[in-house]
């Protein structure tokens, strides 16, 4: 079983190399390789989740060198749960991308470029979830970022190049800070193995612990778009192609959140930074949702809600309790699927109408009722309407905050409720203008965004909507809804994952104990 752990990383990389060798030829083979690879990754991820939940953390050593000397991959409950959700999401997005390319006959850019970049990004995401070494985590971030640079500027339009420049500066800055953080960590502890760091940090002076924690937290806060380091996101994501925007929104920030969960739960449990994280969580929630309320473009509105709901996850981590951490894990899983599905549906709206500006939309409830439903359901889920998974995740976080009982935790509970109500307001306002009101154009649901700000809508000719485009978006909406039906088993798994993280010993002994046994010590 341990031999399977590396497959979610290796298979996308091998497929990307094969597709680069194929080039832009054999389009059907390109698509089959991408989709087939991601299907295998989903199957392997599910198998690893079952085994990790049954047997405990699974470990494989890369190159035959065990930790702490070598780099290992660790499949525990948290990492495998993230693998299953992320691989399912990337599979749906790839089907969407392939179908869209065939329907448009690759008018904007060749998919021979898209496929390898997407698969390299997937390999980076899976490596980040599985790695048991901080330096390999840096490598994983660089892999996913190298793929995301290409995806963000795919098509080479002026707006995408401009947004790509902002994103690239942010990413390179965070990478430089990450290298500095690794140097500080290694200088203080003599290792970058996460399991060994969990043992050694307790022996360091408090000021050294605080320096290392804040340096690493700064890096992950940028990648997770936590306040006040989130200004780059709403300007970068909305201009990218729909498949790239969807997977960015669903996964890339969650890799940063995942790293924060690992950092705080395994290396610095209950440290003095928890209070600061609570304030950061509150500021992230409120600034993001206020920005969302003010937007008139659906993509920008969703980008701000993405920032806002990162605050819920940080809230759960900052509480430093099993219940709070379980709520954060549950909410991460929920948010990956809901946010991705919303961006995919928004892409369908743009394809149907030619714009995502709510001021130029209307009548879509009549013109495209299925789109109306596909947007409404995840929008209400994100807003936390009972009994959907968004409500259940927030309920666990509220319970954890009330159980903490401190004035700051109760303030965060109140902030979370306000954020949820304002999210609902932003979603209802958007849905009402785009779908419910009468179309400002002569024909319902068909408007085009003009370069000149004339304020008048015009008719645009749109291609027929391929069934697979609707199907891939509908599949993600259904996956998010399934978390409501399976809320009991999922919340139980999240609680077990949180308990395993907070206990620390299962992870440490799986990594270091295995090495000691193998060496004959």
Coordinates of C-alpha atoms in Angstrom, one line a residue:
X1 CA 0.0 0.0 0.0
X2 CA 2.9 2.4 0.8
X3 CA 4.0 2.1 -2.8
X4 CA 0.8 3.8 -3.9
X5 CA 1.5 7.0 -2.0
X6 CA 3.8 8.5 -4.7
X7 CA 1.4 7.8 -7.6
X8 CA -0.8 10.9 -7.2
X9 CA 2.4 13.0 -7.6
X10 CA 4.2 10.8 -10.2
X11 CA 1.3 10.1 -12.6
X12 CA 0.5 13.7 -13.4
X13 CA 4.2 14.5 -13.9
X14 CA 4.6 11.5 -16.2
X15 CA 1.5 12.4 -18.1
X16 CA 2.6 16.0 -18.5
X17 CA 6.0 14.9 -19.9
X18 CA 4.2 12.5 -22.3
X19 CA 1.9 15.3 -23.5
X20 CA 4.8 17.7 -24.1
X21 CA 6.4 15.0 -26.3
X22 CA 3.1 14.6 -28.2
X23 CA 2.9 18.4 -28.7
X24 CA -0.2 19.9 -30.2
X25 CA -1.0 16.8 -32.3
X26 CA -3.4 14.0 -31.5
X27 CA -6.0 16.1 -29.6
X28 CA -8.1 13.1 -28.6
X29 CA -5.1 11.3 -27.2
X30 CA -4.2 14.4 -25.2
X31 CA -7.6 14.5 -23.7
X32 CA -7.7 10.7 -22.9
X33 CA -4.3 10.9 -21.2
X34 CA -5.3 13.8 -19.0
X35 CA -8.7 12.4 -18.0
X36 CA -7.4 8.9 -17.6
X37 CA -4.6 10.1 -15.4
X38 CA -6.9 12.0 -13.1
X39 CA -9.3 9.1 -12.9
X40 CA -6.5 6.9 -11.7
X41 CA -5.4 9.6 -9.2
X42 CA -9.0 9.7 -7.8
X43 CA -9.1 5.9 -7.4
X44 CA -5.7 5.8 -5.7
X45 CA -6.6 8.7 -3.4
X46 CA -9.8 6.9 -2.2
X47 CA -7.8 3.8 -1.6
X48 CA -5.2 5.7 0.4
X49 CA -8.0 7.4 2.5
X50 CA -9.5 4.1 3.4
X51 CA -6.2 2.6 4.4
X52 CA -5.0 5.7 6.4
X53 CA -8.3 5.8 8.3
X54 CA -8.0 2.2 9.1
X55 CA -4.3 1.7 9.8
X56 CA -3.1 5.2 10.6
X57 CA -0.5 7.3 8.8
X58 CA 1.2 5.5 5.8
X59 CA 4.8 6.5 4.9
X60 CA 7.0 6.0 1.9
X61 CA 10.6 7.1 1.6
X62 CA 11.7 8.8 -1.7
X63 CA 14.9 7.4 -3.1
X64 CA 15.1 4.8 -0.3
X65 CA 16.4 7.4 2.2
X66 CA 14.3 7.6 5.3
X67 CA 13.4 10.7 7.4
X68 CA 15.0 12.7 8.8
X69 CA 17.9 12.4 6.3
X70 CA 15.7 11.8 3.2
X71 CA 12.3 13.1 2.1
X72 CA 9.2 11.1 2.8
X73 CA 5.6 11.2 1.7
X74 CA 3.0 10.8 4.5
X75 CA -0.6 9.8 3.9
X76 CA -2.6 10.4 7.0
X77 CA -6.3 11.1 7.4
X78 CA -6.0 14.8 6.6
X79 CA -3.7 14.6 3.6
X80 CA -5.7 11.7 2.0
X81 CA -9.0 13.5 2.6
X82 CA -7.6 16.5 0.8
X83 CA -6.3 14.3 -2.0
X84 CA -9.7 12.7 -2.6
X85 CA -11.5 16.0 -2.8
X86 CA -8.9 17.8 -4.8
X87 CA -8.5 15.0 -7.3
X88 CA -12.3 14.8 -7.8
X89 CA -12.4 18.6 -8.4
X90 CA -9.5 18.6 -10.9
X91 CA -11.1 15.7 -12.8
X92 CA -14.4 17.7 -13.2
X93 CA -12.5 20.8 -14.2
X94 CA -10.4 18.9 -16.8
X95 CA -13.5 17.5 -18.4
X96 CA -14.9 21.0 -18.5
X97 CA -11.7 22.3 -20.1
X98 CA -11.5 19.5 -22.7
X99 CA -15.2 19.9 -23.7
X100 CA -14.9 23.7 -23.9
X101 CA -11.8 23.4 -26.1
X102 CA -13.6 21.0 -28.5
X103 CA -16.7 23.2 -28.6
X104 CA -14.6 26.4 -29.3
X105 CA -12.2 24.6 -31.6
X106 CA -9.3 26.0 -29.6
X107 CA -9.9 29.5 -30.9
X108 CA -8.0 31.3 -28.1
X109 CA -4.9 29.1 -27.4
X110 CA -3.9 25.5 -28.0
X111 CA -4.8 22.9 -25.4
X112 CA -1.4 21.3 -26.0
X113 CA -0.1 24.0 -23.7
X114 CA -3.0 23.8 -21.2
X115 CA -2.8 20.1 -20.5
X116 CA 0.9 19.8 -19.3
X117 CA 0.6 23.0 -17.3
X118 CA -2.6 21.8 -15.6
X119 CA -1.1 18.4 -14.8
X120 CA 2.1 19.9 -13.4
X121 CA -0.1 22.1 -11.1
X122 CA -2.0 19.0 -10.0
X123 CA 1.3 17.2 -9.1
X124 CA 2.3 20.2 -7.1
X125 CA -0.9 20.3 -5.2
X126 CA -0.8 16.5 -4.4
X127 CA 2.9 16.8 -3.4
X128 CA 2.1 19.6 -1.0
X129 CA -0.6 17.5 0.7
X130 CA 1.6 14.4 1.0
X131 CA 5.0 15.8 1.8
X132 CA 6.6 15.2 5.2
X133 CA 9.5 17.6 4.6
X134 CA 9.4 21.5 4.5
X135 CA 11.9 21.7 1.7
X136 CA 9.8 19.3 -0.4
X137 CA 6.8 21.5 0.5
X138 CA 8.7 24.4 -1.1
X139 CA 9.3 22.3 -4.2
X140 CA 5.6 21.4 -4.3
X141 CA 4.7 25.1 -4.2
X142 CA 7.1 25.8 -7.0
X143 CA 5.6 23.1 -9.1
X144 CA 2.0 24.2 -8.7
X145 CA 3.0 27.9 -9.2
X146 CA 4.9 27.1 -12.4
X147 CA 1.8 25.5 -13.8
X148 CA -0.4 28.3 -12.6
X149 CA 1.7 31.0 -14.3
X150 CA 0.9 29.4 -17.7
X151 CA -2.8 28.8 -16.9
X152 CA -3.3 32.3 -15.6
X153 CA -2.0 33.9 -18.8
X154 CA -3.4 31.3 -21.1
X155 CA -4.5 33.0 -24.3
X156 CA -2.2 36.0 -23.9
X157 CA -4.8 38.7 -23.6
X158 CA -3.8 42.1 -22.2
X159 CA -5.9 41.6 -19.0
X160 CA -4.5 38.2 -18.4
X161 CA -0.9 39.3 -18.8
X162 CA -1.5 42.2 -16.4
X163 CA -3.1 39.9 -13.8
X164 CA -0.4 37.3 -14.4
X165 CA 2.2 40.0 -13.6
X166 CA 0.6 40.7 -10.3
X167 CA 0.3 37.0 -9.4
X168 CA 3.9 36.3 -10.5
X169 CA 5.3 39.1 -8.3
X170 CA 3.2 37.8 -5.3
X171 CA 4.3 34.2 -5.9
X172 CA 8.0 35.0 -6.3
X173 CA 7.9 37.2 -3.2
X174 CA 6.3 34.4 -1.2
X175 CA 8.8 31.9 -2.6
X176 CA 11.8 34.1 -1.6
X177 CA 10.3 34.4 1.9
X178 CA 9.8 30.7 2.0
X179 CA 13.5 30.1 1.3
X180 CA 14.4 32.5 4.1
X181 CA 12.0 30.7 6.4
X182 CA 13.6 27.4 5.6
X183 CA 17.0 28.8 6.3
X184 CA 15.9 30.1 9.6
X185 CA 14.2 26.8 10.5
X186 CA 17.2 24.7 9.6
X187 CA 19.6 27.0 11.4
X188 CA 17.5 26.7 14.6
X189 CA 16.8 23.0 14.5
X190 CA 19.2 21.3 12.1
X191 CA 16.4 19.6 10.2
X192 CA 13.5 20.2 7.8
X193 CA 11.6 16.9 8.5
X194 CA 8.2 17.9 9.8
X195 CA 8.1 15.0 12.2
X196 CA 11.5 15.8 13.7
X197 CA 10.7 19.5 13.8
X198 CA 7.6 18.6 16.0
X199 CA 10.1 17.0 18.5
X200 CA 12.8 19.7 18.4
X201 CA 10.8 22.9 18.5
X202 CA 9.8 22.2 22.1
X203 CA 13.4 22.4 23.2
X204 CA 14.1 25.8 21.6
X205 CA 13.9 29.1 23.4
X206 CA 10.5 30.8 23.1
X207 CA 11.7 33.7 21.1
X208 CA 13.3 31.3 18.5
X209 CA 10.1 29.3 18.3
X210 CA 8.2 32.5 17.7
X211 CA 10.6 33.7 15.0
X212 CA 10.3 30.5 13.1
X213 CA 6.5 30.3 13.5
X214 CA 5.9 33.8 12.3
X215 CA 8.3 33.5 9.3
X216 CA 6.6 30.3 8.1
X217 CA 3.1 31.7 8.9
X218 CA 3.9 34.8 6.8
X219 CA 4.6 32.6 3.8
X220 CA 1.5 30.5 4.1
X221 CA -0.7 33.6 4.8
X222 CA 0.3 35.0 1.4
X223 CA -0.5 31.8 -0.3
X224 CA -3.8 31.4 1.6
X225 CA -4.8 35.0 0.9
X226 CA -5.2 35.9 4.5
X227 CA -5.7 39.5 5.6
X228 CA -3.8 41.8 5.1
X229 CA -2.0 39.8 2.4
X230 CA -5.1 39.0 0.2
X231 CA -5.2 42.1 -2.1
X232 CA -3.6 40.2 -5.0
X233 CA -6.3 37.6 -5.3
X234 CA -9.4 39.6 -6.6
X235 CA -7.2 41.2 -9.2
X236 CA -5.6 38.0 -10.4
X237 CA -8.2 35.2 -10.5
X238 CA -11.2 36.8 -12.5
X239 CA -9.3 37.4 -15.7
X240 CA -8.0 33.8 -16.1
X241 CA -9.8 31.2 -18.3
X242 CA -12.7 29.6 -16.5
X243 CA -11.1 26.2 -15.8
X244 CA -8.0 27.9 -14.4
X245 CA -10.0 30.3 -12.3
X246 CA -12.1 27.5 -10.9
X247 CA -9.2 25.3 -9.9
X248 CA -7.3 28.3 -8.5
X249 CA -10.3 29.3 -6.4
X250 CA -10.9 25.8 -5.2
X251 CA -7.4 24.5 -4.5
X252 CA -4.5 26.9 -4.6
X253 CA -5.5 29.0 -1.5
X254 CA -6.5 25.7 0.3
X255 CA -2.9 24.5 -0.1
X256 CA -1.9 27.5 2.0
X257 CA -4.6 26.8 4.5
X258 CA -3.6 23.1 4.7
X259 CA 0.0 24.3 5.4
X260 CA -1.3 26.5 8.2
X261 CA -3.2 23.6 9.7
X262 CA -0.1 21.4 9.6
X263 CA 2.1 24.2 11.0
X264 CA -0.2 25.1 13.9
X265 CA -1.4 21.6 14.9
X266 CA 1.7 19.6 14.5
X267 CA 4.6 22.1 15.2
X268 CA 3.1 24.9 17.3
X269 CA 0.0 23.6 19.1
X270 CA -1.7 26.2 21.3
X271 CA 1.2 28.7 20.8
X272 CA 1.0 32.4 21.5
X273 CA 0.3 33.2 17.9
X274 CA -3.2 31.7 18.2
X275 CA -4.6 35.1 19.5
X276 CA -3.1 36.9 16.5
X277 CA -4.6 34.3 14.2
X278 CA -8.1 35.0 15.6
X279 CA -7.8 38.7 14.8
X280 CA -6.5 37.8 11.3
X281 CA -9.5 35.4 10.8
X282 CA -12.0 38.1 11.8
X283 CA -10.4 40.7 9.6
X284 CA -10.2 38.2 6.7
X285 CA -13.9 37.4 7.0
X286 CA -15.1 41.0 7.2
X287 CA -12.9 42.7 4.6
X288 CA -13.6 39.9 2.1
X289 CA -17.4 40.0 2.5
X290 CA -17.6 43.8 2.4
X291 CA -15.6 43.7 -0.9
X292 CA -18.0 41.0 -2.2
X293 CA -21.1 43.1 -1.4
X294 CA -19.7 46.1 -3.4
X295 CA -19.0 44.1 -6.6
X296 CA -21.1 44.2 -9.8
X297 CA -19.1 41.5 -11.6
X298 CA -19.8 37.9 -10.6
X299 CA -16.2 36.7 -10.9
X300 CA -14.9 39.5 -8.7
X301 CA -17.7 39.0 -6.2
X302 CA -16.8 35.3 -5.9
X303 CA -13.1 36.2 -5.6
X304 CA -13.9 38.4 -2.6
X305 CA -16.1 35.7 -1.0
X306 CA -13.2 33.3 -1.5
X307 CA -11.0 35.6 0.6
X308 CA -13.8 36.0 3.2
X309 CA -14.4 32.3 3.8
X310 CA -10.7 31.7 4.3
X311 CA -11.4 33.4 7.6
X312 CA -13.7 30.6 8.7
X313 CA -10.9 28.1 8.2
X314 CA -8.3 30.2 10.0
X315 CA -10.8 30.7 12.9
X316 CA -11.0 26.9 13.4
X317 CA -7.2 26.6 13.4
X318 CA -6.7 29.5 15.8
X319 CA -9.0 27.9 18.4
X320 CA -6.3 25.1 18.9
X321 CA -9.0 22.6 19.9
X322 CA -10.0 19.3 18.3
X323 CA -13.5 20.6 17.7
X324 CA -12.2 23.8 16.1
X325 CA -9.8 22.0 13.9
X326 CA -12.4 19.5 12.9
X327 CA -14.7 22.4 11.9
X328 CA -11.8 23.9 9.8
X329 CA -11.1 20.6 8.0
X330 CA -14.8 20.1 7.3
X331 CA -15.1 23.6 6.0
X332 CA -12.1 23.3 3.8
X333 CA -13.5 20.2 2.1
X334 CA -16.9 21.9 1.7
X335 CA -15.4 25.1 0.3
X336 CA -13.2 23.5 -2.3
X337 CA -16.2 21.9 -4.1
X338 CA -18.6 24.8 -3.6
X339 CA -16.2 27.6 -4.7
X340 CA -15.0 25.6 -7.7
X341 CA -18.6 24.8 -8.9
X342 CA -19.6 28.5 -8.6
X343 CA -16.7 29.6 -10.8
X344 CA -17.5 26.8 -13.4
X345 CA -21.1 27.9 -13.5
X346 CA -20.1 31.5 -13.9
X347 CA -18.0 30.4 -16.8
X348 CA -21.1 28.9 -18.3
X349 CA -22.9 32.2 -17.8
X350 CA -20.2 34.0 -19.6
X351 CA -20.2 31.5 -22.4
X352 CA -24.0 31.9 -22.7
X353 CA -24.2 35.7 -22.5
X354 CA -20.7 37.1 -23.2
X355 CA -20.4 38.8 -19.8
X356 CA -20.3 38.3 -16.1
X357 CA -21.4 41.9 -15.2
X358 CA -24.7 41.7 -13.3
X359 CA -25.6 45.2 -14.6
X360 CA -25.7 43.7 -18.2
X361 CA -27.4 40.5 -17.3
X362 CA -31.0 39.5 -16.8
X363 CA -33.7 37.1 -17.8
X364 CA -31.5 34.0 -17.4
X365 CA -34.1 32.3 -15.3
X366 CA -36.2 32.1 -18.4
X367 CA -33.5 31.7 -21.0
X368 CA -31.3 29.2 -19.1
X369 CA -33.2 27.7 -16.1
X370 CA -30.7 24.9 -15.6
X371 CA -27.9 27.5 -15.2
X372 CA -30.1 29.3 -12.7
X373 CA -30.4 26.2 -10.6
X374 CA -26.7 25.3 -10.9
X375 CA -25.8 28.7 -9.6
X376 CA -28.5 29.0 -6.9
X377 CA -27.7 25.7 -5.2
X378 CA -24.0 26.3 -4.4
X379 CA -24.7 30.0 -3.8
X380 CA -27.1 29.0 -1.0
X381 CA -24.6 26.4 0.2
X382 CA -21.8 28.9 0.4
X383 CA -24.1 31.3 2.3
X384 CA -24.8 28.6 4.9
X385 CA -28.5 27.9 4.4
X386 CA -29.7 24.9 6.5
X387 CA -29.3 22.0 6.2
X388 CA -26.5 22.3 3.6
X389 CA -22.9 21.5 4.3
X390 CA -22.0 25.2 4.5
X391 CA -24.4 25.6 7.4
X392 CA -23.1 22.4 9.1
X393 CA -19.4 23.5 8.8
X394 CA -20.2 27.0 10.2
X395 CA -22.3 25.3 13.0
X396 CA -19.3 23.3 14.1
X397 CA -17.1 26.4 14.1
X398 CA -19.7 28.3 16.1
X399 CA -19.9 25.5 18.6
X400 CA -16.1 25.4 18.9
X401 CA -16.0 29.2 19.5
X402 CA -18.8 29.1 22.1
X403 CA -17.0 26.2 23.8
X404 CA -13.8 28.3 24.0
X405 CA -15.8 31.0 25.7
X406 CA -13.2 33.7 25.5
X407 CA -14.4 37.3 24.5
X408 CA -12.3 37.1 21.4
X409 CA -13.7 33.7 20.4
X410 CA -17.2 35.0 20.9
X411 CA -16.4 38.1 18.8
X412 CA -15.3 35.7 16.1
X413 CA -18.5 33.8 16.3
X414 CA -20.5 37.1 15.9
X415 CA -18.2 38.1 13.0
X416 CA -18.8 34.7 11.4
X417 CA -22.6 35.1 11.6
X418 CA -22.4 38.6 10.1
X419 CA -20.2 37.3 7.3
X420 CA -22.7 34.6 6.6
X421 CA -25.6 37.0 6.3
X422 CA -23.6 39.4 4.1
X423 CA -22.6 36.5 1.9
X424 CA -26.3 35.6 1.5
X425 CA -27.1 39.2 0.6
X426 CA -24.3 39.3 -2.0
X427 CA -25.5 36.0 -3.5
X428 CA -29.2 36.9 -3.5
X429 CA -28.4 40.3 -5.1
X430 CA -26.3 38.7 -7.8
X431 CA -28.8 35.9 -8.5
X432 CA -31.7 38.4 -8.6
X433 CA -30.1 40.7 -11.1
X434 CA -28.6 38.0 -13.4
X435 CA -31.4 35.5 -13.3
X436 CA -34.7 36.8 -11.9
X437 CA -35.2 40.3 -13.2
X438 CA -36.2 41.0 -16.8
X439 CA -33.4 41.1 -19.4
X440 CA -32.2 44.5 -20.4
X441 CA -31.8 43.2 -23.9
X442 CA -34.6 42.4 -26.4
X443 CA -33.9 38.7 -26.1
X444 CA -33.7 37.2 -22.5
X445 CA -30.3 36.2 -21.3
X446 CA -28.3 37.3 -24.3
X447 CA -26.2 40.4 -23.7
X448 CA -22.6 41.3 -24.6
X449 CA -20.1 43.4 -22.8
X450 CA -18.8 46.2 -25.0
X451 CA -15.4 47.8 -24.7
X452 CA -17.0 51.2 -24.6
X453 CA -19.0 51.9 -21.5
X454 CA -22.2 52.7 -23.3
X455 CA -24.4 51.1 -20.6
X456 CA -26.6 49.5 -23.3
X457 CA -26.9 45.8 -23.9
X458 CA -26.6 44.2 -27.3
X459 CA -27.3 40.8 -28.6
X460 CA -24.5 38.2 -28.9
X461 CA -24.5 35.0 -30.9
X462 CA -23.6 32.1 -28.6
X463 CA -22.8 28.5 -29.4
X464 CA -24.9 25.6 -28.2
X465 CA -24.0 24.6 -24.7
X466 CA -22.3 21.1 -24.8
X467 CA -23.8 18.6 -22.4
X468 CA -20.5 17.7 -20.9
X469 CA -19.9 21.3 -19.9
X470 CA -23.2 21.4 -18.0
X471 CA -22.5 17.9 -16.7
X472 CA -19.1 18.7 -15.2
X473 CA -20.4 21.7 -13.4
X474 CA -23.5 19.7 -12.3
X475 CA -21.3 16.9 -11.0
X476 CA -19.4 19.4 -8.7
X477 CA -22.7 20.9 -7.5
X478 CA -23.9 17.3 -6.7
X479 CA -20.6 16.5 -5.0
X480 CA -21.0 19.5 -2.7
X481 CA -24.6 18.5 -2.0
X482 CA -23.5 15.0 -1.1
X483 CA -21.5 16.4 1.8
X484 CA -24.9 17.4 3.3
X485 CA -26.2 13.8 2.9
X486 CA -22.9 12.4 4.2
X487 CA -22.4 15.0 6.8
X488 CA -22.3 12.4 9.6
X489 CA -19.5 10.3 8.2
X490 CA -17.6 13.3 6.9
X491 CA -17.7 15.2 10.2
X492 CA -16.7 12.0 12.0
X493 CA -13.7 11.6 9.6
X494 CA -12.8 15.3 10.1
X495 CA -12.9 14.8 13.9
X496 CA -10.6 11.8 13.6
X497 CA -8.2 13.7 11.4
X498 CA -8.2 16.6 13.9
X499 CA -7.6 14.3 16.8
X500 CA -4.8 12.5 15.0
X501 CA -3.2 15.9 14.3
X502 CA -3.6 17.2 17.8
X503 CA -2.2 14.0 19.3
X504 CA 0.9 14.4 17.1
X505 CA 2.4 11.1 18.2
X506 CA 0.8 8.9 15.4
X507 CA 2.4 11.2 12.7
X508 CA 5.8 11.4 14.4
X509 CA 6.1 7.7 15.2
X510 CA 4.9 6.7 11.7
X511 CA 7.7 8.8 10.1
X512 CA 10.6 8.5 12.6
X513 CA 9.7 5.2 14.2
X514 CA 9.7 3.5 10.8
X515 CA 13.1 4.9 10.1
X516 CA 14.5 3.7 13.4
X517 CA 13.2 0.2 12.9
X518 CA 14.6 0.0 9.3
X519 CA 18.1 1.0 10.4
X520 CA 18.3 -1.6 13.1
X521 CA 18.6 1.0 15.9

